[in-house]
Amino acid sequence: MSSLPASLQHLIDLLSRFPGVGRKTAQRLAFYLLKANREEAVALAKAIVDIKDRIYRCSICHNIAEEDPCKICTDSHRDRTVICVVQEPMDVLAIERTGHYRGLYHVLGGVLSPLNGIGPEDLHIDSLLRRLTDVKEVILAINPTRDGETTALYLAKLMKNLNVKVTRIAQGLPVGIELEFADELTIAHAIEGRTNF
Amino acid sequence: MSSLPASLQHLIDLLSRFPGVGRKTAQRLAFYLLKANREEAVALAKAIVDIKDRIYRCSICHNIAEEDPCKICTDSHRDRTVICVVQEPMDVLAIERTGHYRGLYHVLGGVLSPLNGIGPEDLHIDSLLRRLTDVKEVILAINPTRDGETTALYLAKLMKNLNVKVTRIAQGLPVGIELEFADELTIAHAIEGRTNF
């Protein structure tokens, strides 16, 4: 594409690396930045570098934070007897947004995946086990993928004799979906996990 | 969302301003940057500021370029007797990509839009008229929106007595679309612009 200035083409190339951003979208974003005023562009550039400089992993729960331990781990209003285990920091965000959970978290940093060479030593499992003193319940909120299921089973087994209740979040029909359009596994889970009216 | 570090929330806010980028997408992009290594993030930040520092408007055709006049305007292999008039720099890119056009361009910088207070003096129309010496044909490749149509008509009228042929790109059915799914105006244009077999 000789018709594009080199610096613009370079920016488009970098933007295309984003997950879910194709060439056309990258182009649209780059042209938007080209039209934006300089202050706006500089602010974005600064914000990108800032997260690299300011955000760390909490040494207790491994969630992202600007302080260590993170605000959730140090919040005295939260229930310290319950730990919710998730894959990634985004999952913490999703659960926090519901406003329905007041316990602590533990971010695994992924799931077991033999095909991708990810074993227990690659996840924050040891640190989870070390946190279980005074903990009454561990809620496994790992994504219901195949690797996620394997990981949940593995963790449940590890904690079996540790005098802690291990639960998992319910699987079933999401709000607003009709039976007709749900996949079979979801329907099977919904039937299996049925509750009394 | 107290659970997100402030610097990350700030980045998400800035990314959400992009056209077509909602809160969820902005979040996904921010988390991707958080996972990327520092060099990658810094490279992107630098690329964003770079386009602001390096890209200017060509003083002849008003297309974006790192040099003035731009590479297309100074390219001696191009046909200097034809000028293709487009709205925005992205349109130049779209036409260049086809490899089917070897003339010059003129970027208007928008279209006439009384509702948005955009009149002829806001577009690069005067500079277009000044370029018409030795030009045999002006191709209007303005988007077929209502404002685009108005602008094309306005320009055609202006150039009527200037001894230059004014043409416009064809409207009709796009490749791969079936009549059944095309809108009425497109079909009307396709019929109106029919050519001999």
mmCIF file of C-alpha atoms in Angstrom:
data_model
loop_
_atom_site.group_PDB
_atom_site.id
_atom_site.type_symbol
_atom_site.label_atom_id
_atom_site.label_comp_id
_atom_site.label_asym_id
_atom_site.label_seq_id
_atom_site.Cartn_x
_atom_site.Cartn_y
_atom_site.Cartn_z
ATOM 1 C CA MET A 1 0.000 0.000 0.000
ATOM 2 C CA SER A 2 2.410 2.653 -1.176
ATOM 3 C CA SER A 3 -0.335 5.240 -0.873
ATOM 4 C CA LEU A 4 -0.290 5.244 2.933
ATOM 5 C CA PRO A 5 2.329 7.266 4.819
ATOM 6 C CA ALA A 6 4.810 4.898 6.515
ATOM 7 C CA SER A 7 4.064 6.083 10.060
ATOM 8 C CA LEU A 8 0.336 5.574 9.539
ATOM 9 C CA GLN A 9 0.872 2.121 8.032
ATOM 10 C CA HIS A 10 3.041 1.256 11.041
ATOM 11 C CA LEU A 11 0.312 2.310 13.464
ATOM 12 C CA ILE A 12 -2.241 0.265 11.525
ATOM 13 C CA ASP A 13 0.071 -2.764 11.698
ATOM 14 C CA LEU A 14 0.369 -2.415 15.473
ATOM 15 C CA LEU A 15 -3.375 -1.930 15.969
ATOM 16 C CA SER A 16 -4.090 -5.024 13.857
ATOM 17 C CA ARG A 17 -2.355 -7.114 16.497
ATOM 18 C CA PHE A 18 -5.163 -6.472 18.951
ATOM 19 C CA PRO A 19 -7.443 -9.463 19.454
ATOM 20 C CA GLY A 20 -10.541 -9.144 17.286
ATOM 21 C CA VAL A 21 -9.203 -6.141 15.396
ATOM 22 C CA GLY A 22 -8.945 -6.781 11.668
ATOM 23 C CA ARG A 23 -7.158 -4.664 9.106
ATOM 24 C CA LYS A 24 -10.226 -2.569 8.345
ATOM 25 C CA THR A 25 -10.926 -1.799 11.987
ATOM 26 C CA ALA A 26 -7.258 -0.961 12.609
ATOM 27 C CA GLN A 27 -7.429 1.406 9.671
ATOM 28 C CA ARG A 28 -10.548 3.073 11.022
ATOM 29 C CA LEU A 29 -8.965 3.497 14.458
ATOM 30 C CA ALA A 30 -5.754 4.930 12.975
ATOM 31 C CA PHE A 31 -7.663 7.435 10.865
ATOM 32 C CA TYR A 32 -9.675 8.429 13.900
ATOM 33 C CA LEU A 33 -6.443 9.119 15.786
ATOM 34 C CA LEU A 34 -5.182 11.085 12.806
ATOM 35 C CA LYS A 35 -8.249 13.311 12.976
ATOM 36 C CA ALA A 36 -8.237 13.636 16.756
ATOM 37 C CA ASN A 37 -6.357 16.569 18.201
ATOM 38 C CA ARG A 38 -2.786 16.125 19.385
ATOM 39 C CA GLU A 39 -3.685 16.308 23.098
ATOM 40 C CA GLU A 40 -6.134 13.435 22.739
ATOM 41 C CA ALA A 41 -3.564 11.260 20.959
ATOM 42 C CA VAL A 42 -0.857 12.062 23.498
ATOM 43 C CA ALA A 43 -3.263 11.297 26.365
ATOM 44 C CA LEU A 44 -3.975 7.874 24.893
ATOM 45 C CA ALA A 45 -0.276 7.160 24.331
ATOM 46 C CA LYS A 46 0.456 8.158 27.916
ATOM 47 C CA ALA A 47 -2.388 6.035 29.287
ATOM 48 C CA ILE A 48 -1.011 2.991 27.452
ATOM 49 C CA VAL A 49 2.444 3.378 28.976
ATOM 50 C CA ASP A 50 0.944 4.281 32.365
ATOM 51 C CA ILE A 51 -0.761 0.929 32.842
ATOM 52 C CA LYS A 52 2.606 -0.722 32.238
ATOM 53 C CA ASP A 53 4.237 1.442 34.877
ATOM 54 C CA ARG A 54 1.506 1.426 37.488
ATOM 55 C CA ILE A 55 -0.250 -1.899 37.418
ATOM 56 C CA TYR A 56 1.129 -4.856 39.301
ATOM 57 C CA ARG A 57 -0.167 -8.201 40.452
ATOM 58 C CA CYS A 58 -1.406 -8.459 44.020
ATOM 59 C CA SER A 59 0.958 -10.840 45.808
ATOM 60 C CA ILE A 60 -1.964 -12.424 47.657
ATOM 61 C CA CYS A 61 -4.727 -12.949 45.065
ATOM 62 C CA HIS A 62 -2.737 -12.223 41.842
ATOM 63 C CA ASN A 63 -5.391 -9.823 40.621
ATOM 64 C CA ILE A 64 -4.207 -6.654 38.880
ATOM 65 C CA ALA A 65 -3.832 -3.620 41.119
ATOM 66 C CA GLU A 66 -1.952 -0.389 41.618
ATOM 67 C CA GLU A 67 -1.162 -1.344 45.206
ATOM 68 C CA ASP A 68 0.033 -4.549 46.865
ATOM 69 C CA PRO A 69 -1.909 -6.124 48.499
ATOM 70 C CA CYS A 70 -4.821 -5.001 46.343
ATOM 71 C CA LYS A 71 -7.855 -3.059 47.586
ATOM 72 C CA ILE A 72 -10.027 -6.166 47.714
ATOM 73 C CA CYS A 73 -7.526 -8.188 49.763
ATOM 74 C CA THR A 74 -7.151 -5.339 52.275
ATOM 75 C CA ASP A 75 -10.850 -4.418 52.452
ATOM 76 C CA SER A 76 -11.936 -5.130 56.022
ATOM 77 C CA HIS A 77 -15.603 -5.099 55.002
ATOM 78 C CA ARG A 78 -15.242 -8.182 52.843
ATOM 79 C CA ASP A 79 -15.905 -11.710 53.996
ATOM 80 C CA ARG A 80 -12.453 -13.243 54.496
ATOM 81 C CA THR A 81 -13.821 -16.766 54.897
ATOM 82 C CA VAL A 82 -14.814 -17.145 51.242
ATOM 83 C CA ILE A 83 -12.464 -17.188 48.244
ATOM 84 C CA CYS A 84 -13.738 -17.145 44.684
ATOM 85 C CA VAL A 85 -11.284 -18.733 42.236
ATOM 86 C CA VAL A 86 -11.251 -17.303 38.699
ATOM 87 C CA GLN A 87 -9.055 -17.588 35.621
ATOM 88 C CA GLU A 88 -8.260 -13.976 34.811
ATOM 89 C CA PRO A 89 -8.557 -10.446 36.256
ATOM 90 C CA MET A 90 -11.401 -9.729 33.812
ATOM 91 C CA ASP A 91 -13.444 -12.388 35.588
ATOM 92 C CA VAL A 92 -13.022 -10.539 38.894
ATOM 93 C CA LEU A 93 -14.335 -7.441 37.169
ATOM 94 C CA ALA A 94 -17.340 -9.339 35.793
ATOM 95 C CA ILE A 95 -18.256 -10.718 39.221
ATOM 96 C CA GLU A 96 -17.646 -7.419 41.050
ATOM 97 C CA ARG A 97 -19.962 -5.714 38.605
ATOM 98 C CA THR A 98 -22.874 -7.854 39.800
ATOM 99 C CA GLY A 99 -22.475 -6.485 43.321
ATOM 100 C CA HIS A 100 -23.556 -9.914 44.597
ATOM 101 C CA TYR A 101 -20.275 -11.168 46.009
ATOM 102 C CA ARG A 102 -18.526 -9.851 49.106
ATOM 103 C CA GLY A 103 -15.779 -12.434 49.609
ATOM 104 C CA LEU A 104 -12.173 -12.488 48.392
ATOM 105 C CA TYR A 105 -10.725 -13.661 45.073
ATOM 106 C CA HIS A 106 -7.897 -15.769 43.774
ATOM 107 C CA VAL A 107 -6.780 -15.367 40.170
ATOM 108 C CA LEU A 108 -5.292 -18.572 38.749
ATOM 109 C CA GLY A 109 -3.799 -16.870 35.706
ATOM 110 C CA GLY A 110 -5.230 -19.452 33.307
ATOM 111 C CA VAL A 111 -6.402 -23.060 33.248
ATOM 112 C CA LEU A 112 -4.658 -26.403 32.961
ATOM 113 C CA SER A 113 -4.075 -27.150 29.316
ATOM 114 C CA PRO A 114 -1.860 -30.111 28.460
ATOM 115 C CA LEU A 115 -2.130 -29.276 24.753
ATOM 116 C CA ASN A 116 -0.658 -25.830 25.388
ATOM 117 C CA GLY A 117 1.831 -27.154 27.900
ATOM 118 C CA ILE A 118 0.195 -25.433 30.858
ATOM 119 C CA GLY A 119 0.493 -27.519 34.017
ATOM 120 C CA PRO A 120 -0.345 -26.885 37.707
ATOM 121 C CA GLU A 121 3.049 -25.228 38.277
ATOM 122 C CA ASP A 122 2.152 -22.537 35.724
ATOM 123 C CA LEU A 123 -0.952 -21.473 37.661
ATOM 124 C CA HIS A 124 -1.264 -19.770 41.052
ATOM 125 C CA ILE A 125 -2.369 -22.960 42.780
ATOM 126 C CA ASP A 126 0.222 -23.271 45.544
ATOM 127 C CA SER A 127 -0.547 -19.764 46.766
ATOM 128 C CA LEU A 128 -4.262 -20.620 46.793
ATOM 129 C CA LEU A 129 -3.686 -23.656 49.019
ATOM 130 C CA ARG A 130 -1.553 -21.549 51.382
ATOM 131 C CA ARG A 131 -4.453 -19.088 51.793
ATOM 132 C CA LEU A 132 -6.961 -21.672 53.052
ATOM 133 C CA THR A 133 -6.419 -21.255 56.798
ATOM 134 C CA ASP A 134 -9.610 -19.714 58.245
ATOM 135 C CA VAL A 135 -11.335 -20.058 54.870
ATOM 136 C CA LYS A 136 -14.681 -21.848 54.992
ATOM 137 C CA GLU A 137 -15.619 -21.941 51.328
ATOM 138 C CA VAL A 138 -13.832 -21.900 47.986
ATOM 139 C CA ILE A 139 -16.108 -21.052 45.053
ATOM 140 C CA LEU A 140 -14.761 -22.266 41.720
ATOM 141 C CA ALA A 141 -15.821 -19.696 39.109
ATOM 142 C CA ILE A 142 -13.685 -21.084 36.313
ATOM 143 C CA ASN A 143 -15.071 -20.836 32.787
ATOM 144 C CA PRO A 144 -17.103 -23.909 31.763
ATOM 145 C CA THR A 145 -14.767 -24.877 28.907
ATOM 146 C CA ARG A 146 -13.194 -28.318 28.672
ATOM 147 C CA ASP A 147 -9.881 -27.115 30.139
ATOM 148 C CA GLY A 148 -11.796 -25.123 32.720
ATOM 149 C CA GLU A 149 -13.729 -28.232 33.806
ATOM 150 C CA THR A 150 -10.478 -30.198 34.104
ATOM 151 C CA THR A 151 -8.953 -27.439 36.202
ATOM 152 C CA ALA A 152 -12.009 -27.244 38.482
ATOM 153 C CA LEU A 153 -11.916 -31.018 39.015
ATOM 154 C CA TYR A 154 -8.178 -30.900 39.720
ATOM 155 C CA LEU A 155 -8.591 -28.121 42.298
ATOM 156 C CA ALA A 156 -11.579 -29.818 43.942
ATOM 157 C CA LYS A 157 -9.498 -32.982 44.347
ATOM 158 C CA LEU A 158 -6.556 -31.060 45.829
ATOM 159 C CA MET A 159 -8.787 -29.427 48.437
ATOM 160 C CA LYS A 160 -10.799 -32.540 49.240
ATOM 161 C CA ASN A 161 -9.183 -33.245 52.620
ATOM 162 C CA LEU A 162 -8.427 -29.671 53.588
ATOM 163 C CA ASN A 163 -11.546 -29.049 55.687
ATOM 164 C CA VAL A 164 -12.899 -26.426 53.290
ATOM 165 C CA LYS A 165 -16.205 -26.483 51.421
ATOM 166 C CA VAL A 166 -15.626 -26.411 47.663
ATOM 167 C CA THR A 167 -18.493 -25.165 45.454
ATOM 168 C CA ARG A 168 -18.827 -24.129 41.861
ATOM 169 C CA ILE A 169 -20.963 -21.495 40.175
ATOM 170 C CA ALA A 170 -24.147 -22.825 38.595
ATOM 171 C CA GLN A 171 -24.434 -23.692 34.936
ATOM 172 C CA GLY A 172 -27.730 -23.347 33.131
ATOM 173 C CA LEU A 173 -29.706 -21.152 30.801
ATOM 174 C CA PRO A 174 -28.538 -17.545 30.641
ATOM 175 C CA VAL A 175 -31.136 -14.824 31.198
ATOM 176 C CA GLY A 176 -33.142 -14.012 28.096
ATOM 177 C CA ILE A 177 -32.251 -17.047 26.018
ATOM 178 C CA GLU A 178 -34.966 -19.399 24.851
ATOM 179 C CA LEU A 179 -34.636 -23.154 25.224
ATOM 180 C CA GLU A 180 -35.030 -23.496 21.486
ATOM 181 C CA PHE A 181 -31.832 -21.560 20.851
ATOM 182 C CA ALA A 182 -29.665 -22.932 23.656
ATOM 183 C CA ASP A 183 -27.039 -25.580 22.850
ATOM 184 C CA GLU A 184 -27.550 -29.119 24.119
ATOM 185 C CA LEU A 185 -24.822 -29.024 26.757
ATOM 186 C CA THR A 186 -26.285 -25.874 28.287
ATOM 187 C CA ILE A 187 -29.741 -27.481 28.407
ATOM 188 C CA ALA A 188 -28.270 -30.642 29.898
ATOM 189 C CA HIS A 189 -26.538 -28.587 32.593
ATOM 190 C CA ALA A 190 -29.735 -26.641 33.246
ATOM 191 C CA ILE A 191 -31.712 -29.859 33.782
ATOM 192 C CA GLU A 192 -29.006 -31.463 35.874
ATOM 193 C CA GLY A 193 -28.721 -28.407 38.110
ATOM 194 C CA ARG A 194 -32.482 -27.890 38.527
ATOM 195 C CA THR A 195 -33.650 -26.451 41.839
ATOM 196 C CA ASN A 196 -36.925 -26.680 43.754
ATOM 197 C CA PHE A 197 -39.591 -24.115 43.030
ATOM 198 C CA MET B 1 -16.164 -0.008 39.196
ATOM 199 C CA SER B 2 -13.935 0.310 42.229
ATOM 200 C CA SER B 3 -12.411 -3.062 41.400
ATOM 201 C CA LEU B 4 -10.451 -1.711 38.416
ATOM 202 C CA PRO B 5 -7.165 0.093 38.978
ATOM 203 C CA ALA B 6 -7.581 3.801 38.151
ATOM 204 C CA SER B 7 -4.964 3.848 35.376
ATOM 205 C CA LEU B 8 -6.626 0.896 33.666
ATOM 206 C CA GLN B 9 -10.074 2.470 33.979
ATOM 207 C CA HIS B 10 -8.661 5.660 32.465
ATOM 208 C CA LEU B 11 -7.254 3.764 29.487
ATOM 209 C CA ILE B 12 -10.595 2.004 28.976
ATOM 210 C CA ASP B 13 -12.364 5.390 29.057
ATOM 211 C CA LEU B 14 -10.043 6.742 26.361
ATOM 212 C CA LEU B 15 -10.361 3.649 24.179
ATOM 213 C CA SER B 16 -14.165 3.816 24.433
ATOM 214 C CA ARG B 17 -14.050 7.121 22.542
ATOM 215 C CA PHE B 18 -12.970 5.357 19.365
ATOM 216 C CA PRO B 19 -15.719 5.088 16.779
ATOM 217 C CA GLY B 20 -17.402 1.699 16.964
ATOM 218 C CA VAL B 21 -15.601 0.724 20.164
ATOM 219 C CA GLY B 22 -17.990 -0.017 23.013
ATOM 220 C CA ARG B 23 -17.147 -0.445 26.671
ATOM 221 C CA LYS B 24 -16.632 -4.206 26.368
ATOM 222 C CA THR B 25 -14.289 -3.901 23.403
ATOM 223 C CA ALA B 26 -12.338 -1.108 25.097
ATOM 224 C CA GLN B 27 -11.976 -3.365 28.116
ATOM 225 C CA ARG B 28 -10.724 -6.246 25.992
ATOM 226 C CA LEU B 29 -8.189 -3.996 24.263
ATOM 227 C CA ALA B 30 -6.962 -2.570 27.575
ATOM 228 C CA PHE B 31 -6.513 -6.030 29.058
ATOM 229 C CA TYR B 32 -4.639 -7.106 25.959
ATOM 230 C CA LEU B 33 -2.265 -4.174 26.409
ATOM 231 C CA LEU B 34 -1.885 -5.082 30.046
ATOM 232 C CA LYS B 35 -0.776 -8.578 29.052
ATOM 233 C CA ALA B 36 1.455 -7.440 26.211
ATOM 234 C CA ASN B 37 5.081 -6.831 27.050
ATOM 235 C CA ARG B 38 6.265 -3.318 27.823
ATOM 236 C CA GLU B 39 8.113 -2.866 24.521
ATOM 237 C CA GLU B 40 4.941 -3.608 22.560
ATOM 238 C CA ALA B 41 2.908 -1.102 24.574
ATOM 239 C CA VAL B 42 5.595 1.570 24.261
ATOM 240 C CA ALA B 43 5.843 0.945 20.507
ATOM 241 C CA LEU B 44 2.092 1.512 20.143
ATOM 242 C CA ALA B 45 2.184 4.663 22.276
ATOM 243 C CA LYS B 46 5.067 5.985 20.182
ATOM 244 C CA ALA B 47 3.310 5.127 16.911
ATOM 245 C CA ILE B 48 0.235 7.080 18.026
ATOM 246 C CA VAL B 49 2.241 10.215 18.763
ATOM 247 C CA ASP B 50 4.364 9.696 15.636
ATOM 248 C CA ILE B 51 1.459 10.069 13.243
ATOM 249 C CA LYS B 52 0.668 13.380 14.906
ATOM 250 C CA ASP B 53 4.253 14.556 14.410
ATOM 251 C CA ARG B 54 4.886 13.212 10.946
ATOM 252 C CA ILE B 55 1.699 13.313 8.937
ATOM 253 C CA TYR B 56 0.664 16.468 7.148
ATOM 254 C CA ARG B 57 -1.786 17.347 4.407
ATOM 255 C CA CYS B 58 -0.421 17.582 0.870
ATOM 256 C CA SER B 59 -0.786 21.234 -0.166
ATOM 257 C CA ILE B 60 -1.878 20.188 -3.663
ATOM 258 C CA CYS B 61 -4.365 17.337 -3.207
ATOM 259 C CA HIS B 62 -4.950 17.589 0.603
ATOM 260 C CA ASN B 63 -4.345 13.873 1.037
ATOM 261 C CA ILE B 64 -2.394 12.797 4.115
ATOM 262 C CA ALA B 65 1.347 12.404 3.584
ATOM 263 C CA GLU B 66 4.716 12.578 5.270
ATOM 264 C CA GLU B 67 6.044 14.810 2.515
ATOM 265 C CA ASP B 68 4.624 17.829 0.705
ATOM 266 C CA PRO B 69 3.708 17.503 -2.108
ATOM 267 C CA CYS B 70 2.717 13.898 -1.511
ATOM 268 C CA LYS B 71 4.132 10.902 -3.370
ATOM 269 C CA ILE B 72 1.120 10.618 -5.657
ATOM 270 C CA CYS B 73 1.201 14.289 -6.689
ATOM 271 C CA THR B 74 4.936 14.056 -7.498
ATOM 272 C CA ASP B 75 4.790 10.631 -9.186
ATOM 273 C CA SER B 76 5.798 11.212 -12.821
ATOM 274 C CA HIS B 77 4.326 7.862 -13.852
ATOM 275 C CA ARG B 78 0.808 8.933 -13.040
ATOM 276 C CA ASP B 79 -1.630 10.442 -15.493
ATOM 277 C CA ARG B 80 -1.703 14.158 -14.669
ATOM 278 C CA THR B 81 -4.713 14.834 -16.887
ATOM 279 C CA VAL B 82 -7.190 13.028 -14.633
ATOM 280 C CA ILE B 83 -8.181 14.015 -11.104
ATOM 281 C CA CYS B 84 -10.346 11.820 -8.924
ATOM 282 C CA VAL B 85 -12.277 13.800 -6.295
ATOM 283 C CA VAL B 86 -12.966 12.003 -3.002
ATOM 284 C CA GLN B 87 -14.231 12.952 0.447
ATOM 285 C CA GLU B 88 -11.523 11.618 2.733
ATOM 286 C CA PRO B 89 -7.978 10.181 2.666
ATOM 287 C CA MET B 90 -9.424 6.712 3.379
ATOM 288 C CA ASP B 91 -11.191 6.878 0.024
ATOM 289 C CA VAL B 92 -7.843 7.416 -1.741
ATOM 290 C CA LEU B 93 -6.584 4.306 0.002
ATOM 291 C CA ALA B 94 -9.635 2.309 -1.088
ATOM 292 C CA ILE B 95 -9.202 3.312 -4.726
ATOM 293 C CA GLU B 96 -5.409 2.828 -4.721
ATOM 294 C CA ARG B 97 -5.916 -0.669 -3.404
ATOM 295 C CA THR B 98 -7.803 -1.658 -6.541
ATOM 296 C CA GLY B 99 -4.736 -0.856 -8.667
ATOM 297 C CA HIS B 100 -7.125 0.311 -11.390
ATOM 298 C CA TYR B 101 -6.538 4.032 -11.250
ATOM 299 C CA ARG B 102 -3.381 5.846 -12.321
ATOM 300 C CA GLY B 103 -4.471 9.481 -12.235
ATOM 301 C CA LEU B 104 -4.228 12.069 -9.444
ATOM 302 C CA TYR B 105 -6.539 12.750 -6.503
ATOM 303 C CA HIS B 106 -8.173 15.649 -4.759
ATOM 304 C CA VAL B 107 -9.450 15.220 -1.206
ATOM 305 C CA LEU B 108 -12.389 17.499 -0.416
ATOM 306 C CA GLY B 109 -12.219 16.935 3.315
ATOM 307 C CA GLY B 110 -15.935 16.219 3.594
ATOM 308 C CA VAL B 111 -19.193 16.950 1.807
ATOM 309 C CA LEU B 112 -21.586 19.863 1.774
ATOM 310 C CA SER B 113 -23.939 19.511 4.709
ATOM 311 C CA PRO B 114 -26.190 22.460 5.503
ATOM 312 C CA LEU B 115 -27.524 20.642 8.557
ATOM 313 C CA ASN B 116 -24.010 20.398 10.002
ATOM 314 C CA GLY B 117 -23.127 23.895 8.839
ATOM 315 C CA ILE B 118 -20.616 22.691 6.250
ATOM 316 C CA GLY B 119 -20.596 24.943 3.200
ATOM 317 C CA PRO B 120 -18.370 25.159 0.081
ATOM 318 C CA GLU B 121 -15.822 27.342 1.920
ATOM 319 C CA ASP B 122 -15.208 24.488 4.389
ATOM 320 C CA LEU B 123 -14.146 22.066 1.653
ATOM 321 C CA HIS B 124 -11.088 22.109 -0.619
ATOM 322 C CA ILE B 125 -13.069 23.274 -3.628
ATOM 323 C CA ASP B 126 -11.178 26.431 -4.603
ATOM 324 C CA SER B 127 -7.893 24.533 -4.751
ATOM 325 C CA LEU B 128 -9.555 21.896 -6.948
ATOM 326 C CA LEU B 129 -10.693 24.531 -9.454
ATOM 327 C CA ARG B 130 -7.182 26.027 -9.521
ATOM 328 C CA ARG B 131 -5.737 22.619 -10.484
ATOM 329 C CA LEU B 132 -7.840 22.196 -13.606
ATOM 330 C CA THR B 133 -5.378 23.659 -16.164
ATOM 331 C CA ASP B 134 -4.200 20.766 -18.398
ATOM 332 C CA VAL B 135 -6.732 18.441 -16.722
ATOM 333 C CA LYS B 136 -8.992 16.588 -19.146
ATOM 334 C CA GLU B 137 -11.232 14.685 -16.763
ATOM 335 C CA VAL B 138 -12.482 15.055 -13.205
ATOM 336 C CA ILE B 139 -13.937 11.853 -11.759
ATOM 337 C CA LEU B 140 -16.315 12.456 -8.867
ATOM 338 C CA ALA B 141 -15.889 9.540 -6.468
ATOM 339 C CA ILE B 142 -17.918 11.040 -3.659
ATOM 340 C CA ASN B 143 -19.925 8.655 -1.491
ATOM 341 C CA PRO B 144 -23.488 8.131 -2.771
ATOM 342 C CA THR B 145 -25.141 9.568 0.335
ATOM 343 C CA ARG B 146 -27.629 12.403 0.150
ATOM 344 C CA ASP B 147 -25.024 15.025 1.084
ATOM 345 C CA GLY B 148 -22.556 13.330 -1.259
ATOM 346 C CA GLU B 149 -25.011 13.601 -4.145
ATOM 347 C CA THR B 150 -25.591 17.275 -3.407
ATOM 348 C CA THR B 151 -21.851 17.896 -3.337
ATOM 349 C CA ALA B 152 -21.310 16.039 -6.616
ATOM 350 C CA LEU B 153 -24.053 18.084 -8.284
ATOM 351 C CA TYR B 154 -22.600 21.303 -6.890
ATOM 352 C CA LEU B 155 -19.119 20.475 -8.197
ATOM 353 C CA ALA B 156 -20.415 19.371 -11.600
ATOM 354 C CA LYS B 157 -22.218 22.698 -11.929
ATOM 355 C CA LEU B 158 -19.112 24.666 -10.947
ATOM 356 C CA MET B 159 -16.995 22.900 -13.583
ATOM 357 C CA LYS B 160 -19.647 23.002 -16.302
ATOM 358 C CA ASN B 161 -18.032 25.738 -18.379
ATOM 359 C CA LEU B 162 -14.420 24.950 -17.552
ATOM 360 C CA ASN B 163 -13.624 22.786 -20.572
ATOM 361 C CA VAL B 164 -13.121 19.673 -18.472
ATOM 362 C CA LYS B 165 -15.033 16.402 -18.692
ATOM 363 C CA VAL B 166 -16.773 15.628 -15.401
ATOM 364 C CA THR B 167 -17.685 11.993 -14.715
ATOM 365 C CA ARG B 168 -18.815 10.078 -11.685
ATOM 366 C CA ILE B 169 -18.136 6.533 -10.554
ATOM 367 C CA ALA B 170 -20.872 4.044 -11.375
ATOM 368 C CA GLN B 171 -23.586 3.080 -8.936
ATOM 369 C CA GLY B 172 -25.172 -0.327 -9.070
ATOM 370 C CA LEU B 173 -25.161 -3.744 -7.471
ATOM 371 C CA PRO B 174 -21.992 -4.579 -5.529
ATOM 372 C CA VAL B 175 -20.207 -7.823 -6.364
ATOM 373 C CA GLY B 176 -21.735 -10.843 -4.657
ATOM 374 C CA ILE B 177 -25.014 -9.305 -3.598
ATOM 375 C CA GLU B 178 -28.277 -10.745 -4.834
ATOM 376 C CA LEU B 179 -31.020 -8.529 -6.227
ATOM 377 C CA GLU B 180 -33.354 -9.886 -3.581
ATOM 378 C CA PHE B 181 -31.243 -8.378 -0.786
ATOM 379 C CA ALA B 182 -30.315 -5.081 -2.396
ATOM 380 C CA ASP B 183 -32.155 -1.923 -1.360
ATOM 381 C CA GLU B 184 -34.495 -0.238 -3.802
ATOM 382 C CA LEU B 185 -32.301 2.763 -4.482
ATOM 383 C CA THR B 186 -29.352 0.539 -5.381
ATOM 384 C CA ILE B 187 -31.512 -1.472 -7.751
ATOM 385 C CA ALA B 188 -32.906 1.724 -9.267
ATOM 386 C CA HIS B 189 -29.355 2.987 -9.826
ATOM 387 C CA ALA B 190 -28.325 -0.351 -11.312
ATOM 388 C CA ILE B 191 -31.174 -0.253 -13.807
ATOM 389 C CA GLU B 192 -30.644 3.410 -14.641
ATOM 390 C CA GLY B 193 -26.933 2.862 -15.246
ATOM 391 C CA ARG B 194 -27.322 -0.319 -17.288
ATOM 392 C CA THR B 195 -24.746 -0.907 -20.020
ATOM 393 C CA ASN B 196 -24.848 -2.847 -23.287
ATOM 394 C CA PHE B 197 -23.914 -6.513 -23.213
#
